[in-house]
Amino acid sequence: MPVRSANPIRARSLIRDNLEKQAGCLNLIHSRMPNIKVFSGTSHPDLAQRIVDRLGIDLGKVVTKKFSNLETCVEIGESVRGEDVYIVQSGSGEINDNLMELLIMINACKIASASRVTAVIPCFPYARQDKKDKLAGSEDNAESKKLAKKNYDWKFRANAQSRAPISAKLVANMLSVAGADHIITMDLHASQIQGFFDIPVDNLYAEPAVLKWIKENIPEWKNSIIVSPDAGGAKRVTSIADRLNVEFALIHKERKKANEVASMVLVGDVKDKIAILVDDMADTCGTIVHAADRLVEAGATKVYAILTHGIFSGPAISRINNACFEAVVVTNTIPQDGHMRDCPKIQCIDVSMMFAEAVRRTHNGESVSYLFSNVPY
């Protein structure tokens, strides 16, 4: 608002006071965040930019390139000696390249005498490979089961101990050996992954942002029911249902034979209610699409899906376009601009403020537990 005064000397004095106040605010921000550098990998530069904008600082200079043999080369473009360094890199896109890039960036900062290096990994890579299954590969992977059926007797294989790796533990070891001192991530597929590390891990939750979105965008949310598409997400769903004071349901998948499509059994009453499917991630979207069809058959009036990590690989986008969802809501832990262009049903919740606040609190030595149940404004 322009300063108006009949006295020109008085007007100049007011303008000078306003400029001094603005400069004081900027100095206050920088005085609260000394000795901090935030760098971005190539997986999600938009999220990193939103984080530094929220913090009121500039993004660190880094150059990433590939040699002709596709080796990754990273050059940190400014001094990090004695600095508190945060590297933002999500497990999306070219996951293996992005993971290697993150490891190189951590090591480059560590050997450049950074006082502490924190890896901010919104979507943790290889999180689904957190345990040995009875069959090699994912329990939901039909192709691996077909292969097992073809080469071995199914009953023998079902009773045999798998030789599958626990890749999430391997990634944890790699991050630690590279020099990471601290990990910040969101909605780990399995919370025990925190125990794979010997360094501090802050696992943030998208739940506060999800609750806020439901209350602001679903007018009849009090007549809703929160649904888990599998038994593994029951704890997450009951927590949200309790916070909203609504009922919950879950879908149990049954398999009679190895190669048969799973039958879905709905546990709970969704008739004449708005069904809100909640899960931590969706890849090819086969499970949530089948779950949505089952909910409509059971009498649900509308079906929403809310997911923390929208991977959307393979036929996912076409499945969502052809499904009965009112909206599929995801966070921006993974870049969603392309997915939103291809599918108008996809909506995005910005969680950059939660990561920015986690970075600020970690840097200042404050507790981050406030973020487990609140959205910073």
Coordinates of C-alpha atoms in Angstrom, one line a residue:
M1 CA 0.0 0.0 0.0
P2 CA 1.6 3.4 -1.0
V3 CA 2.5 5.9 1.7
R4 CA 0.5 9.1 1.4
S5 CA 1.4 12.3 3.4
A6 CA 1.0 16.0 2.8
N7 CA 4.5 16.5 4.2
P8 CA 7.2 15.2 1.8
I9 CA 9.7 14.9 4.6
R10 CA 7.3 12.9 6.7
A11 CA 6.5 10.7 3.6
R12 CA 10.2 10.0 3.0
S13 CA 10.6 9.1 6.7
L14 CA 7.7 6.6 6.5
I15 CA 9.1 5.0 3.4
R16 CA 12.6 4.6 5.0
D17 CA 11.0 3.0 8.1
N18 CA 9.0 0.5 5.9
L19 CA 12.2 -0.4 4.0
E20 CA 14.1 -0.9 7.3
K21 CA 11.3 -3.1 8.6
Q22 CA 11.4 -5.3 5.4
A23 CA 15.2 -5.6 5.6
G24 CA 14.9 -6.5 9.3
C25 CA 12.5 -9.3 8.5
L26 CA 14.8 -10.7 5.8
N27 CA 17.8 -10.5 8.2
L28 CA 15.7 -12.2 10.8
I29 CA 15.0 -15.1 8.5
H30 CA 18.7 -15.5 7.6
S31 CA 19.8 -15.1 11.2
R32 CA 17.5 -18.0 12.1
M33 CA 18.9 -20.2 9.4
P34 CA 22.7 -19.8 9.4
N35 CA 25.1 -22.5 8.1
I36 CA 22.5 -24.3 6.1
K37 CA 22.6 -25.5 2.5
V38 CA 19.8 -27.3 0.6
F39 CA 20.7 -29.1 -2.7
S40 CA 18.4 -30.8 -5.2
G41 CA 18.9 -33.9 -7.2
T42 CA 17.4 -34.3 -10.6
S43 CA 14.4 -36.4 -9.5
H44 CA 12.2 -33.6 -8.1
P45 CA 13.6 -30.1 -8.5
D46 CA 10.1 -28.5 -8.1
L47 CA 9.7 -29.9 -4.6
A48 CA 13.2 -28.7 -3.6
Q49 CA 12.5 -25.2 -4.9
R50 CA 9.2 -25.1 -2.9
I51 CA 11.1 -26.2 0.3
V52 CA 13.8 -23.4 0.0
D53 CA 11.1 -20.8 -0.9
R54 CA 9.3 -21.7 2.3
L55 CA 12.6 -21.5 4.3
G56 CA 13.5 -18.1 2.7
I57 CA 16.9 -19.3 1.4
D58 CA 18.4 -20.1 -2.1
L59 CA 18.8 -23.5 -3.5
G60 CA 22.5 -24.7 -3.5
K61 CA 24.4 -24.8 -6.7
V62 CA 25.1 -28.3 -8.0
V63 CA 25.9 -29.6 -11.5
T64 CA 24.8 -33.2 -12.5
K65 CA 25.9 -34.8 -15.7
K66 CA 26.4 -38.2 -17.3
F67 CA 29.5 -39.4 -19.1
S68 CA 29.1 -41.1 -22.5
N69 CA 29.1 -44.5 -20.7
L70 CA 26.2 -43.3 -18.5
E71 CA 28.3 -42.9 -15.4
T72 CA 26.9 -40.1 -13.1
C73 CA 29.0 -37.2 -12.2
V74 CA 28.1 -34.6 -9.6
E75 CA 29.9 -31.3 -8.9
I76 CA 28.9 -29.3 -5.8
G77 CA 29.2 -25.6 -6.9
E78 CA 29.8 -23.9 -3.6
S79 CA 31.5 -24.4 -0.3
V80 CA 29.9 -26.7 2.2
R81 CA 32.7 -26.7 4.9
G82 CA 31.1 -26.7 8.3
E83 CA 27.6 -26.4 6.8
D84 CA 24.4 -28.3 7.7
V85 CA 23.6 -29.9 4.3
Y86 CA 20.2 -31.2 3.1
I87 CA 19.9 -33.1 -0.2
V88 CA 16.4 -33.5 -1.7
Q89 CA 16.0 -36.6 -3.9
S90 CA 12.9 -38.7 -4.3
G91 CA 12.7 -42.4 -5.3
S92 CA 10.9 -41.8 -8.6
G93 CA 11.5 -41.9 -12.3
E94 CA 14.8 -43.5 -13.1
I95 CA 15.1 -44.9 -9.6
N96 CA 18.5 -46.6 -9.9
D97 CA 20.1 -43.5 -11.5
N98 CA 18.5 -41.2 -8.9
L99 CA 19.6 -43.4 -6.0
M100 CA 23.2 -43.4 -7.3
E101 CA 23.1 -39.7 -7.8
L102 CA 22.0 -39.2 -4.2
L103 CA 24.8 -41.4 -2.9
I104 CA 27.4 -39.5 -4.9
M105 CA 26.0 -36.1 -3.7
I106 CA 26.0 -37.3 0.0
N107 CA 29.6 -38.5 -0.4
A108 CA 30.7 -35.4 -2.2
C109 CA 29.4 -33.2 0.6
K110 CA 30.8 -35.4 3.3
I111 CA 34.4 -35.4 2.0
A112 CA 34.1 -31.6 1.4
S113 CA 33.9 -31.3 5.2
A114 CA 30.1 -30.7 5.7
S115 CA 29.3 -30.9 9.4
R116 CA 26.1 -32.9 8.8
V117 CA 24.5 -34.4 5.7
T118 CA 20.7 -35.1 5.8
A119 CA 19.1 -37.0 2.9
V120 CA 15.5 -35.8 2.4
I121 CA 13.9 -38.7 0.5
P122 CA 10.1 -38.0 0.1
C123 CA 9.5 -41.4 -1.5
F124 CA 11.9 -44.1 -0.2
P125 CA 13.2 -46.3 -3.0
Y126 CA 12.9 -50.1 -2.8
A127 CA 10.6 -49.7 0.3
R128 CA 8.4 -52.6 -0.9
Q129 CA 11.3 -55.1 -0.7
D130 CA 11.4 -55.0 3.1
K131 CA 11.2 -58.7 3.9
K132 CA 11.5 -62.2 2.5
D133 CA 8.3 -63.5 1.0
K134 CA 7.4 -67.2 0.6
L135 CA 7.7 -66.6 -3.2
A136 CA 10.5 -64.6 -4.8
G137 CA 9.1 -61.2 -5.8
S138 CA 6.1 -59.4 -4.6
E139 CA 3.1 -61.3 -3.3
D140 CA 0.9 -59.5 -5.8
N141 CA 3.3 -60.1 -8.8
A142 CA 1.3 -62.5 -11.0
E143 CA 4.2 -62.9 -13.5
S144 CA 6.6 -64.3 -10.8
K145 CA 3.9 -66.7 -9.7
K146 CA 3.4 -67.9 -13.2
L147 CA 7.1 -68.5 -13.6
A148 CA 7.2 -70.4 -10.3
K149 CA 4.3 -72.5 -11.4
K150 CA 6.0 -73.2 -14.7
N151 CA 9.4 -74.3 -13.3
Y152 CA 8.5 -75.7 -9.9
D153 CA 5.7 -77.4 -8.1
W154 CA 3.5 -74.7 -6.5
K155 CA 3.1 -76.5 -3.2
F156 CA 6.8 -77.1 -2.9
R157 CA 7.6 -73.5 -3.7
A158 CA 4.9 -72.2 -1.2
N159 CA 6.6 -74.0 1.6
A160 CA 10.2 -73.2 0.6
Q161 CA 12.2 -70.3 2.0
S162 CA 12.5 -67.5 -0.5
R163 CA 15.9 -66.4 -1.9
A164 CA 14.6 -62.9 -2.4
P165 CA 16.8 -60.0 -1.2
I166 CA 15.8 -57.4 1.4
S167 CA 16.7 -54.5 -0.8
A168 CA 15.4 -51.8 1.5
K169 CA 18.0 -52.9 4.1
L170 CA 20.7 -52.7 1.3
V171 CA 19.6 -49.2 0.4
A172 CA 19.8 -48.2 4.1
N173 CA 23.4 -49.6 4.3
M174 CA 24.4 -47.7 1.1
L175 CA 23.1 -44.4 2.4
S176 CA 24.9 -44.9 5.7
V177 CA 28.2 -45.8 4.1
A178 CA 27.9 -42.9 1.7
G179 CA 28.0 -40.6 4.7
A180 CA 24.4 -39.7 5.5
D181 CA 23.9 -38.6 9.1
H182 CA 20.1 -38.3 9.1
I183 CA 17.2 -39.3 6.9
I184 CA 13.9 -37.5 6.4
T185 CA 11.2 -39.4 4.5
M186 CA 7.4 -39.7 4.4
D187 CA 5.0 -42.6 4.8
L188 CA 7.4 -45.5 4.6
H189 CA 5.8 -48.6 3.1
A190 CA 6.8 -50.5 6.2
S191 CA 7.7 -48.6 9.4
Q192 CA 10.3 -51.2 10.4
I193 CA 12.5 -49.8 7.6
Q194 CA 13.5 -47.2 10.2
G195 CA 15.2 -50.0 12.1
F196 CA 17.4 -50.9 9.1
F197 CA 19.4 -47.7 9.9
D198 CA 21.8 -47.0 12.7
I199 CA 21.3 -43.2 12.1
P200 CA 18.2 -41.1 13.0
V201 CA 15.2 -41.5 10.6
D202 CA 12.3 -39.1 10.7
N203 CA 9.3 -40.7 9.0
L204 CA 6.8 -37.9 8.4
Y205 CA 3.1 -38.7 7.8
A206 CA 0.8 -37.3 5.1
E207 CA -2.2 -38.0 7.4
P208 CA -2.5 -34.3 8.6
A209 CA -2.6 -33.0 5.1
V210 CA -5.0 -35.8 4.0
L211 CA -7.4 -34.9 6.8
K212 CA -7.2 -31.2 5.9
W213 CA -8.0 -32.1 2.2
I214 CA -11.0 -34.3 3.1
K215 CA -12.6 -31.6 5.3
E216 CA -12.0 -28.8 2.7
N217 CA -12.9 -30.8 -0.5
I218 CA -15.6 -33.4 0.4
P219 CA -18.7 -31.4 1.6
E220 CA -20.4 -34.6 3.0
W221 CA -17.3 -36.0 4.6
K222 CA -19.3 -36.7 7.9
N223 CA -21.2 -39.4 5.9
S224 CA -18.0 -41.0 4.7
I225 CA -16.3 -44.3 5.5
I226 CA -12.5 -44.8 5.3
V227 CA -11.5 -48.0 3.4
S228 CA -8.2 -49.8 3.3
P229 CA -7.7 -51.7 0.0
D230 CA -5.7 -54.4 1.8
A231 CA -5.2 -55.7 5.4
G232 CA -1.8 -54.2 5.6
G233 CA -3.2 -50.6 5.6
A234 CA -5.7 -51.2 8.4
K235 CA -3.7 -49.3 11.0
R236 CA -3.4 -46.2 8.7
V237 CA -7.1 -46.3 7.9
T238 CA -8.3 -46.6 11.6
S239 CA -6.1 -43.7 12.6
I240 CA -7.7 -41.4 9.9
A241 CA -11.2 -42.7 10.8
D242 CA -10.7 -42.0 14.5
R243 CA -9.5 -38.4 13.7
L244 CA -12.6 -37.8 11.5
N245 CA -14.9 -39.7 13.9
V246 CA -16.3 -41.9 11.1
E247 CA -16.4 -45.6 10.4
F248 CA -13.8 -47.7 8.6
A249 CA -13.8 -50.8 6.4
L250 CA -11.2 -53.0 4.8
I251 CA -10.9 -55.2 1.8
H252 CA -9.5 -58.7 2.2
K253 CA -7.9 -60.3 -0.9
E254 CA -8.4 -64.1 -1.2
R255 CA -6.4 -66.4 -3.5
K256 CA -7.5 -69.9 -4.1
K257 CA -4.9 -70.8 -6.7
A258 CA -1.6 -69.2 -7.7
N259 CA -2.7 -67.9 -11.1
E260 CA -6.3 -67.0 -10.3
V261 CA -7.4 -63.3 -10.0
A262 CA -7.9 -62.5 -6.3
S263 CA -11.4 -62.3 -5.0
M264 CA -12.1 -59.3 -2.8
V265 CA -14.1 -59.6 0.4
L266 CA -15.4 -56.3 1.8
V267 CA -15.4 -56.2 5.6
G268 CA -17.7 -53.3 6.6
D269 CA -20.9 -51.6 5.5
V270 CA -20.5 -48.9 2.8
K271 CA -24.1 -48.7 1.6
D272 CA -25.2 -45.1 0.9
K273 CA -21.9 -43.7 2.1
I274 CA -19.0 -41.9 0.5
A275 CA -16.1 -44.4 0.4
I276 CA -12.6 -42.9 0.7
L277 CA -9.8 -45.4 -0.2
V278 CA -6.6 -44.7 1.6
D279 CA -3.2 -46.3 0.9
D280 CA 0.5 -45.3 1.1
M281 CA 1.2 -45.8 -2.6
A282 CA -0.2 -46.9 -6.0
D283 CA 1.9 -48.3 -8.8
T284 CA -0.1 -49.9 -11.6
C285 CA -3.4 -49.2 -9.7
G286 CA -4.9 -52.7 -10.2
T287 CA -5.7 -53.1 -6.5
I288 CA -7.4 -49.7 -6.0
V289 CA -9.4 -50.0 -9.2
H290 CA -10.7 -53.4 -8.3
A291 CA -11.4 -52.1 -4.8
A292 CA -13.4 -49.2 -6.2
D293 CA -15.5 -51.5 -8.3
R294 CA -16.2 -53.7 -5.2
L295 CA -17.3 -50.6 -3.2
V296 CA -19.7 -49.4 -5.9
E297 CA -21.2 -52.9 -6.0
A298 CA -21.6 -52.8 -2.3
G299 CA -23.7 -49.5 -2.5
A300 CA -21.2 -46.7 -2.1
T301 CA -22.5 -43.4 -3.5
K302 CA -19.1 -42.0 -4.4
V303 CA -15.5 -43.3 -4.3
Y304 CA -12.4 -41.3 -3.7
A305 CA -8.8 -42.6 -3.5
I306 CA -6.1 -40.8 -1.4
L307 CA -2.5 -42.0 -1.8
T308 CA 0.7 -40.6 -0.5
H309 CA 3.0 -41.8 -3.3
G310 CA 1.4 -41.8 -6.8
I311 CA 3.9 -43.8 -8.8
F312 CA 1.4 -44.5 -11.7
S313 CA 3.5 -46.8 -13.9
G314 CA 2.4 -49.0 -16.8
P315 CA -1.4 -49.0 -17.4
A316 CA -2.2 -47.0 -14.2
I317 CA -3.4 -43.8 -16.0
S318 CA -5.7 -45.6 -18.4
R319 CA -7.1 -47.7 -15.5
I320 CA -7.9 -44.5 -13.4
N321 CA -9.5 -42.8 -16.4
N322 CA -11.8 -45.8 -16.9
A323 CA -12.5 -46.3 -13.2
C324 CA -15.4 -45.0 -11.1
F325 CA -13.4 -42.5 -9.0
E326 CA -14.6 -39.0 -8.2
A327 CA -11.0 -38.1 -7.7
V328 CA -7.6 -39.7 -7.1
V329 CA -5.7 -37.5 -4.7
V330 CA -1.9 -37.9 -4.3
T331 CA 0.9 -35.8 -2.7
N332 CA 3.8 -34.3 -4.5
T333 CA 6.4 -36.6 -3.0
I334 CA 6.7 -37.7 -6.7
P335 CA 6.3 -35.3 -9.6
Q336 CA 2.7 -35.3 -10.8
D337 CA 2.5 -32.6 -13.5
G338 CA 2.6 -35.1 -16.4
H339 CA 0.1 -37.5 -14.7
M340 CA -2.3 -34.6 -14.0
R341 CA -2.2 -33.6 -17.7
D342 CA -3.0 -37.2 -18.8
C343 CA -5.7 -37.8 -16.2
P344 CA -8.1 -35.0 -15.0
K345 CA -9.2 -37.1 -12.0
I346 CA -5.8 -36.8 -10.4
Q347 CA -5.4 -34.0 -7.8
C348 CA -2.3 -33.1 -5.9
I349 CA -1.7 -32.2 -2.2
D350 CA 1.4 -30.0 -1.7
V351 CA 3.5 -31.4 1.3
S352 CA 6.5 -29.2 0.7
M353 CA 5.7 -27.1 3.8
M354 CA 5.9 -30.3 6.0
F355 CA 9.4 -31.1 4.6
A356 CA 10.5 -27.4 4.9
E357 CA 9.3 -27.3 8.5
A358 CA 11.1 -30.6 9.3
V359 CA 14.3 -29.2 7.8
R360 CA 13.9 -26.0 9.8
R361 CA 13.2 -27.8 13.1
T362 CA 16.1 -30.3 12.5
H363 CA 18.5 -27.5 11.8
N364 CA 17.5 -25.6 14.9
G365 CA 17.5 -28.7 17.1
E366 CA 13.8 -28.6 17.7
S367 CA 11.3 -31.5 17.9
V368 CA 9.6 -32.6 14.7
S369 CA 6.8 -34.6 16.5
Y370 CA 4.4 -31.6 16.0
L371 CA 4.3 -32.5 12.3
F372 CA 3.0 -36.0 13.0
S373 CA -0.5 -34.5 13.7
N374 CA -0.4 -31.0 12.4
V375 CA 0.0 -29.2 9.0
P376 CA 2.3 -26.1 9.4
Y377 CA 0.9 -22.9 8.0

